[in-house]
PDB file of C-alpha atoms and ligand atoms in Angstrom:
ATOM      1  CA  UNK A   5       0.061   0.109  -0.047  1.00 48.00           C
ATOM      2  CA  UNK A   6       1.090   3.495  -0.666  1.00 54.00           C
ATOM      3  CA  UNK A   7       1.119   6.322   1.576  1.00 65.00           C
ATOM      4  CA  UNK A   8      -0.356   9.527   0.006  1.00 76.00           C
ATOM      5  CA  UNK A   9       1.862  12.559   0.437  1.00 83.00           C
ATOM      6  CA  UNK A  10       0.471  15.485   2.499  1.00 92.00           C
ATOM      7  CA  UNK A  11      -1.701  17.865   1.105  1.00 95.00           C
ATOM      8  CA  UNK A  12      -0.746  21.716   0.801  1.00 97.00           C
ATOM      9  CA  UNK A  13      -2.495  23.757   3.547  1.00 98.00           C
ATOM     10  CA  UNK A  14      -2.725  27.337   4.413  1.00 98.00           C
ATOM     11  CA  UNK A  15      -1.817  27.658   8.035  1.00 98.00           C
ATOM     12  CA  UNK A  16      -0.893  30.450  10.488  1.00 98.00           C
ATOM     13  CA  UNK A  17       2.494  30.774  11.917  1.00 98.00           C
ATOM     14  CA  UNK A  18       3.062  31.713  15.769  1.00 97.00           C
ATOM     15  CA  UNK A  19       5.805  33.310  17.789  1.00 97.00           C
ATOM     16  CA  UNK A  20       7.225  29.560  18.384  1.00 97.00           C
ATOM     17  CA  UNK A  21       7.559  29.521  14.547  1.00 98.00           C
ATOM     18  CA  UNK A  22      10.105  32.458  14.452  1.00 98.00           C
ATOM     19  CA  UNK A  23      13.076  30.389  14.024  1.00 98.00           C
ATOM     20  CA  UNK A  24      11.574  28.423  11.346  1.00 98.00           C
ATOM     21  CA  UNK A  25      10.892  31.497   9.328  1.00 98.00           C
ATOM     22  CA  UNK A  26      14.281  33.218  10.082  1.00 98.00           C
ATOM     23  CA  UNK A  27      15.859  30.063   8.751  1.00 98.00           C
ATOM     24  CA  UNK A  28      13.841  30.044   5.609  1.00 98.00           C
ATOM     25  CA  UNK A  29      14.488  33.863   5.187  1.00 98.00           C
ATOM     26  CA  UNK A  30      17.977  33.320   5.413  1.00 98.00           C
ATOM     27  CA  UNK A  31      17.893  31.071   2.406  1.00 97.00           C
ATOM     28  CA  UNK A  32      15.707  33.819   0.292  1.00 97.00           C
ATOM     29  CA  UNK A  33      17.727  36.835   1.003  1.00 95.00           C
ATOM     30  CA  UNK A  34      21.246  37.735   0.813  1.00 91.00           C
ATOM     31  CA  UNK A  35      23.842  38.371   3.764  1.00 87.00           C
ATOM     32  CA  UNK A  36      22.758  41.325   5.573  1.00 87.00           C
ATOM     33  CA  UNK A  37      19.011  41.315   4.411  1.00 91.00           C
ATOM     34  CA  UNK A  38      17.623  38.197   6.238  1.00 96.00           C
ATOM     35  CA  UNK A  39      15.561  38.666   9.442  1.00 97.00           C
ATOM     36  CA  UNK A  40      16.847  36.660  12.473  1.00 97.00           C
ATOM     37  CA  UNK A  41      14.490  34.896  14.955  1.00 98.00           C
ATOM     38  CA  UNK A  42      14.461  38.184  17.310  1.00 98.00           C
ATOM     39  CA  UNK A  43      13.275  40.141  14.596  1.00 98.00           C
ATOM     40  CA  UNK A  44      10.397  37.781  13.722  1.00 98.00           C
ATOM     41  CA  UNK A  45       9.319  37.926  17.374  1.00 98.00           C
ATOM     42  CA  UNK A  46       9.490  41.463  17.682  1.00 98.00           C
ATOM     43  CA  UNK A  47       7.307  42.010  14.614  1.00 98.00           C
ATOM     44  CA  UNK A  48       4.871  39.347  15.707  1.00 98.00           C
ATOM     45  CA  UNK A  49       4.528  40.565  18.930  1.00 98.00           C
ATOM     46  CA  UNK A  50       2.722  43.782  17.385  1.00 98.00           C
ATOM     47  CA  UNK A  51      -1.139  42.950  17.401  1.00 97.00           C
ATOM     48  CA  UNK A  52      -1.376  43.898  13.815  1.00 98.00           C
ATOM     49  CA  UNK A  53       1.179  41.732  12.224  1.00 98.00           C
ATOM     50  CA  UNK A  54       0.533  37.770  11.640  1.00 98.00           C
ATOM     51  CA  UNK A  55       2.217  35.197   9.624  1.00 98.00           C
ATOM     52  CA  UNK A  56       0.447  32.757   7.375  1.00 98.00           C
ATOM     53  CA  UNK A  57       2.265  29.884   5.568  1.00 98.00           C
ATOM     54  CA  UNK A  58       1.539  27.448   2.633  1.00 98.00           C
ATOM     55  CA  UNK A  59       2.786  24.178   4.152  1.00 98.00           C
ATOM     56  CA  UNK A  60       2.981  20.374   3.273  1.00 97.00           C
ATOM     57  CA  UNK A  61       3.269  18.273   6.114  1.00 96.00           C
ATOM     58  CA  UNK A  62       5.578  19.660   8.511  1.00 94.00           C
ATOM     59  CA  UNK A  63       7.282  21.670   5.491  1.00 96.00           C
ATOM     60  CA  UNK A  64       6.652  25.493   5.096  1.00 98.00           C
ATOM     61  CA  UNK A  65       6.711  26.042   1.414  1.00 98.00           C
ATOM     62  CA  UNK A  66       6.053  29.823   1.332  1.00 98.00           C
ATOM     63  CA  UNK A  67       5.361  32.264   4.120  1.00 98.00           C
ATOM     64  CA  UNK A  68       4.219  35.674   4.433  1.00 98.00           C
ATOM     65  CA  UNK A  69       4.233  38.322   7.319  1.00 98.00           C
ATOM     66  CA  UNK A  70       1.363  40.677   6.938  1.00 98.00           C
ATOM     67  CA  UNK A  71       0.821  43.939   9.090  1.00 98.00           C
ATOM     68  CA  UNK A  72      -3.121  44.791   8.727  1.00 98.00           C
ATOM     69  CA  UNK A  73      -3.876  48.679   8.942  1.00 97.00           C
ATOM     70  CA  UNK A  74      -7.580  49.082   8.488  1.00 94.00           C
ATOM     71  CA  UNK A  75      -8.410  48.024   5.128  1.00 97.00           C
ATOM     72  CA  UNK A  76      -4.820  47.326   3.873  1.00 98.00           C
ATOM     73  CA  UNK A  77      -2.730  44.227   4.140  1.00 98.00           C
ATOM     74  CA  UNK A  78       1.045  45.042   3.844  1.00 98.00           C
ATOM     75  CA  UNK A  79       3.213  42.240   3.172  1.00 98.00           C
ATOM     76  CA  UNK A  80       6.409  42.982   5.174  1.00 98.00           C
ATOM     77  CA  UNK A  81       8.153  39.854   3.953  1.00 98.00           C
ATOM     78  CA  UNK A  82       7.401  36.854   1.525  1.00 98.00           C
ATOM     79  CA  UNK A  83       9.555  33.716   1.032  1.00 98.00           C
ATOM     80  CA  UNK A  84       9.426  30.570  -0.767  1.00 98.00           C
ATOM     81  CA  UNK A  85      11.710  27.706   0.351  1.00 98.00           C
ATOM     82  CA  UNK A  86      14.310  27.154  -2.485  1.00 98.00           C
ATOM     83  CA  UNK A  87      12.975  23.790  -3.084  1.00 97.00           C
ATOM     84  CA  UNK A  88       9.684  24.862  -3.951  1.00 98.00           C
ATOM     85  CA  UNK A  89      10.366  27.885  -5.846  1.00 98.00           C
ATOM     86  CA  UNK A  90       8.415  28.546  -9.215  1.00 98.00           C
ATOM     87  CA  UNK A  91       5.693  26.319  -8.631  1.00 98.00           C
ATOM     88  CA  UNK A  92       3.080  28.863  -7.904  1.00 98.00           C
ATOM     89  CA  UNK A  93       3.332  28.646  -4.182  1.00 98.00           C
ATOM     90  CA  UNK A  94       3.892  32.187  -3.201  1.00 98.00           C
ATOM     91  CA  UNK A  95       0.888  33.034  -5.785  1.00 98.00           C
ATOM     92  CA  UNK A  96      -1.243  30.251  -4.247  1.00 98.00           C
ATOM     93  CA  UNK A  97      -0.550  31.561  -0.463  1.00 98.00           C
ATOM     94  CA  UNK A  98      -1.599  35.230  -1.422  1.00 98.00           C
ATOM     95  CA  UNK A  99      -4.820  34.036  -3.444  1.00 97.00           C
ATOM     96  CA  UNK A 100      -5.809  31.725  -0.759  1.00 97.00           C
ATOM     97  CA  UNK A 101      -5.557  34.160   2.010  1.00 97.00           C
ATOM     98  CA  UNK A 102      -7.553  36.871   0.026  1.00 96.00           C
ATOM     99  CA  UNK A 103     -11.170  35.509   1.137  1.00 95.00           C
ATOM    100  CA  UNK A 104     -10.520  35.790   4.750  1.00 94.00           C
ATOM    101  CA  UNK A 105      -8.995  39.216   4.471  1.00 97.00           C
ATOM    102  CA  UNK A 106     -11.558  40.491   2.240  1.00 97.00           C
ATOM    103  CA  UNK A 107     -14.134  38.920   4.980  1.00 95.00           C
ATOM    104  CA  UNK A 108     -12.268  41.025   7.594  1.00 95.00           C
ATOM    105  CA  UNK A 109     -12.406  44.320   5.767  1.00 96.00           C
ATOM    106  CA  UNK A 110      -9.217  44.300   3.886  1.00 97.00           C
ATOM    107  CA  UNK A 111      -9.503  45.767   0.306  1.00 97.00           C
ATOM    108  CA  UNK A 112      -5.906  46.108  -0.758  1.00 98.00           C
ATOM    109  CA  UNK A 113      -2.496  44.435  -0.796  1.00 98.00           C
ATOM    110  CA  UNK A 114       0.375  46.766  -0.329  1.00 98.00           C
ATOM    111  CA  UNK A 115       4.385  46.256  -0.255  1.00 98.00           C
ATOM    112  CA  UNK A 116       7.562  47.693  -0.963  1.00 98.00           C
ATOM    113  CA  UNK A 117      10.329  45.741  -2.688  1.00 98.00           C
ATOM    114  CA  UNK A 118      13.795  46.636  -3.586  1.00 97.00           C
ATOM    115  CA  UNK A 119      14.481  47.842  -6.989  1.00 97.00           C
ATOM    116  CA  UNK A 120      17.324  45.469  -7.674  1.00 94.00           C
ATOM    117  CA  UNK A 121      15.187  42.563  -6.615  1.00 96.00           C
ATOM    118  CA  UNK A 122      14.282  41.645  -9.999  1.00 97.00           C
ATOM    119  CA  UNK A 123      12.545  37.993  -9.408  1.00 98.00           C
ATOM    120  CA  UNK A 124      10.073  39.500  -6.555  1.00 98.00           C
ATOM    121  CA  UNK A 125       9.579  42.485  -8.962  1.00 98.00           C
ATOM    122  CA  UNK A 126       8.553  40.028 -11.734  1.00 98.00           C
ATOM    123  CA  UNK A 127       6.733  37.942  -9.148  1.00 98.00           C
ATOM    124  CA  UNK A 128       4.628  40.795  -8.132  1.00 98.00           C
ATOM    125  CA  UNK A 129       3.943  42.226 -11.401  1.00 98.00           C
ATOM    126  CA  UNK A 130       2.952  38.790 -12.968  1.00 98.00           C
ATOM    127  CA  UNK A 131       0.576  38.508 -10.114  1.00 97.00           C
ATOM    128  CA  UNK A 132      -1.480  41.845 -10.643  1.00 97.00           C
ATOM    129  CA  UNK A 133       0.437  44.231  -8.613  1.00 98.00           C
ATOM    130  CA  UNK A 134       0.879  47.592 -10.052  1.00 98.00           C
ATOM    131  CA  UNK A 135       3.655  50.110  -9.342  1.00 98.00           C
ATOM    132  CA  UNK A 136       2.585  53.147  -7.070  1.00 98.00           C
ATOM    133  CA  UNK A 137       5.812  54.915  -6.869  1.00 98.00           C
ATOM    134  CA  UNK A 138       9.468  54.952  -5.144  1.00 97.00           C
ATOM    135  CA  UNK A 139      11.421  55.649  -2.177  1.00 98.00           C
ATOM    136  CA  UNK A 140      14.657  56.778  -3.277  1.00 97.00           C
ATOM    137  CA  UNK A 141      17.624  55.152  -1.496  1.00 96.00           C
ATOM    138  CA  UNK A 142      15.373  53.299   0.857  1.00 96.00           C
ATOM    139  CA  UNK A 143      17.442  50.289   1.575  1.00 95.00           C
ATOM    140  CA  UNK A 144      20.950  50.138   2.606  1.00 91.00           C
ATOM    141  CA  UNK A 145      23.099  47.344   1.762  1.00 89.00           C
ATOM    142  CA  UNK A 146      26.104  45.930   3.769  1.00 84.00           C
ATOM    143  CA  UNK A 147      28.305  47.553   1.378  1.00 84.00           C
ATOM    144  CA  UNK A 148      26.693  51.013   2.069  1.00 88.00           C
ATOM    145  CA  UNK A 149      25.299  50.957  -1.507  1.00 93.00           C
ATOM    146  CA  UNK A 150      21.668  52.536  -1.297  1.00 96.00           C
ATOM    147  CA  UNK A 151      18.738  51.163  -3.496  1.00 96.00           C
ATOM    148  CA  UNK A 152      15.322  52.612  -4.018  1.00 98.00           C
ATOM    149  CA  UNK A 153      12.260  50.935  -2.830  1.00 98.00           C
ATOM    150  CA  UNK A 154       9.223  50.356  -5.401  1.00 98.00           C
ATOM    151  CA  UNK A 155       6.029  50.680  -3.764  1.00 98.00           C
ATOM    152  CA  UNK A 156       3.337  48.401  -4.960  1.00 98.00           C
ATOM    153  CA  UNK A 157      -0.415  47.448  -4.593  1.00 98.00           C
ATOM    154  CA  UNK A 158      -3.158  45.488  -5.695  1.00 98.00           C
ATOM    155  CA  UNK A 159      -6.831  45.450  -5.265  1.00 97.00           C
ATOM    156  CA  UNK A 160      -8.357  42.293  -3.642  1.00 95.00           C
ATOM    157  CA  UNK A 161     -10.878  40.467  -5.431  1.00 82.00           C
ATOM    158  CA  UNK A 162     -14.218  40.986  -4.208  1.00 74.00           C
ATOM    159  CA  UNK A 163     -15.792  37.605  -2.745  1.00 62.00           C
ATOM    160  CA  UNK A 164     -19.142  36.896  -4.634  1.00 60.00           C
ATOM    161  CA  UNK A 165     -21.660  35.622  -2.307  1.00 57.00           C
ATOM    162  CA  UNK A 166     -23.066  32.310  -3.237  1.00 57.00           C
TER     163      UNK A 166
HETATM  164  C1  COA B 217       9.647  36.069  -4.776  1.00 65.07           C
HETATM  165  C2  COA B 217       9.188  34.725  -4.240  1.00 65.07           C
HETATM  166  C3  COA B 217       8.620  34.786  -3.103  1.00 65.07           C
HETATM  167  C4  COA B 217       8.411  34.173  -5.533  1.00 65.07           C
HETATM  168  O1  COA B 217       7.992  32.654  -4.739  1.00 65.07           O
HETATM  169  P1  COA B 217       7.643  31.545  -5.708  1.00 65.07           P
HETATM  170  O2  COA B 217       6.713  30.659  -4.924  1.00 65.07           O
HETATM  171  O3  COA B 217       8.831  31.045  -6.363  1.00 65.07           O
HETATM  172  O4  COA B 217       6.794  32.426  -6.719  1.00 65.07           O
HETATM  173  P2  COA B 217       5.745  31.517  -7.669  1.00 65.07           P
HETATM  174  O5  COA B 217       6.094  30.176  -8.122  1.00 65.07           O
HETATM  175  O6  COA B 217       4.004  31.781  -7.205  1.00 65.07           O
HETATM  176  O7  COA B 217       5.632  32.313  -9.101  1.00 65.07           O
HETATM  177  C5  COA B 217       6.594  32.351  -9.822  1.00 65.07           C
HETATM  178  C6  COA B 217       6.653  33.686 -11.016  1.00 65.07           C
HETATM  179  O8  COA B 217       7.228  34.769 -10.153  1.00 65.07           O
HETATM  180  C7  COA B 217       8.035  35.255 -11.340  1.00 65.07           C
HETATM  181  N1  COA B 217       9.362  35.030 -10.289  1.00 65.07           N
HETATM  182  C8  COA B 217       9.614  34.211  -9.420  1.00 65.07           C
HETATM  183  N2  COA B 217      10.933  34.251  -9.380  1.00 65.07           N
HETATM  184  C9  COA B 217      11.484  34.830 -10.359  1.00 65.07           C
HETATM  185  C10 COA B 217      13.011  35.081 -10.697  1.00 65.07           C
HETATM  186  N3  COA B 217      14.088  34.607 -10.142  1.00 65.07           N
HETATM  187  N4  COA B 217      13.258  35.601 -11.983  1.00 65.07           N
HETATM  188  C11 COA B 217      12.168  36.026 -12.769  1.00 65.07           C
HETATM  189  N5  COA B 217      10.727  35.940 -12.238  1.00 65.07           N
HETATM  190  C12 COA B 217      10.249  35.132 -11.142  1.00 65.07           C
HETATM  191  C13 COA B 217       7.549  34.664 -12.539  1.00 65.07           C
HETATM  192  O9  COA B 217       6.816  35.288 -13.084  1.00 65.07           O
HETATM  193  C14 COA B 217       7.312  33.155 -12.207  1.00 65.07           C
HETATM  194  O10 COA B 217       6.716  32.751 -13.016  1.00 65.07           O
HETATM  195  P3  COA B 217       7.598  31.646 -13.931  1.00 65.07           P
HETATM  196  O11 COA B 217       8.170  30.578 -13.197  1.00 65.07           O
HETATM  197  O12 COA B 217       6.229  30.889 -14.922  1.00 65.07           O
HETATM  198  O13 COA B 217       8.290  32.360 -14.801  1.00 65.07           O
HETATM  199  C15 COA B 217      10.436  33.756  -4.248  1.00 65.07           C
HETATM  200  O14 COA B 217      11.164  34.010  -5.265  1.00 65.07           O
HETATM  201  C16 COA B 217      11.387  34.050  -2.913  1.00 65.07           C
HETATM  202  O15 COA B 217      11.168  33.797  -2.037  1.00 65.07           O
HETATM  203  N6  COA B 217      12.287  35.202  -3.204  1.00 65.07           N
HETATM  204  C17 COA B 217      13.489  35.534  -2.328  1.00 65.07           C
HETATM  205  C18 COA B 217      12.397  36.640  -1.281  1.00 65.07           C
HETATM  206  C19 COA B 217      12.137  37.719  -1.823  1.00 65.07           C
HETATM  207  O16 COA B 217      12.353  38.511  -2.646  1.00 65.07           O
HETATM  208  N7  COA B 217      10.724  37.817  -1.388  1.00 65.07           N
HETATM  209  C20 COA B 217       9.972  39.102  -1.696  1.00 65.07           C
HETATM  210  C21 COA B 217      10.231  40.412  -1.232  1.00 65.07           C
HETATM  211  S1  COA B 217       9.574  40.777   0.191  1.00 65.07           S
END
């Protein structure tokens, strides 16, 4: 008899998962840009911040840290495990969260992304996010170099009552 592999699920992550988030974040961002477990804990201690993930079994495939402010959900960070990249995980995660966010009164995704993060910019553009503007020299790299932040947003799909 063959065991079926675990299904993908949308789950909430908690303070206790800070180390797992930091470990995945470290694989997703260059040195100096990844957040450590303490930074995740500090963020998750804010009432407006929460973390959600697409998981399979015990594995986090992709996770997002969100800050909700009235009717906007700001993506503080988003990362997909290297082994799960370009298989639609991040897209399914964001899309899968929309119904519950819309239900709680959120109407718009918001984020900023570094101008030199070509893969993420392409991801957001291909998933319907539009560019609203830029913040000059917003990010500082380890070498002291400054990089603009590109501000993006996307309206959430209204849920049709059935
Ligand atoms: C951005 C990121 C979250 C996307 O996760 P993902 O699960 O691989 O994304 P999906 O599979 O849902 O979407 C893939 C699509 O995004 C775009 N994309 C993602 N990575 C890309 C890359 N390196 N180069 C070009 N396009 C890319 C493409 O449109 C791609 O579609 P394709 O494979 O058909 O070309 C992931 O690449 C990541 O963790 N990056 C490092 C962390 C980061 O930059 N986070 C975002 C800033 S907050």
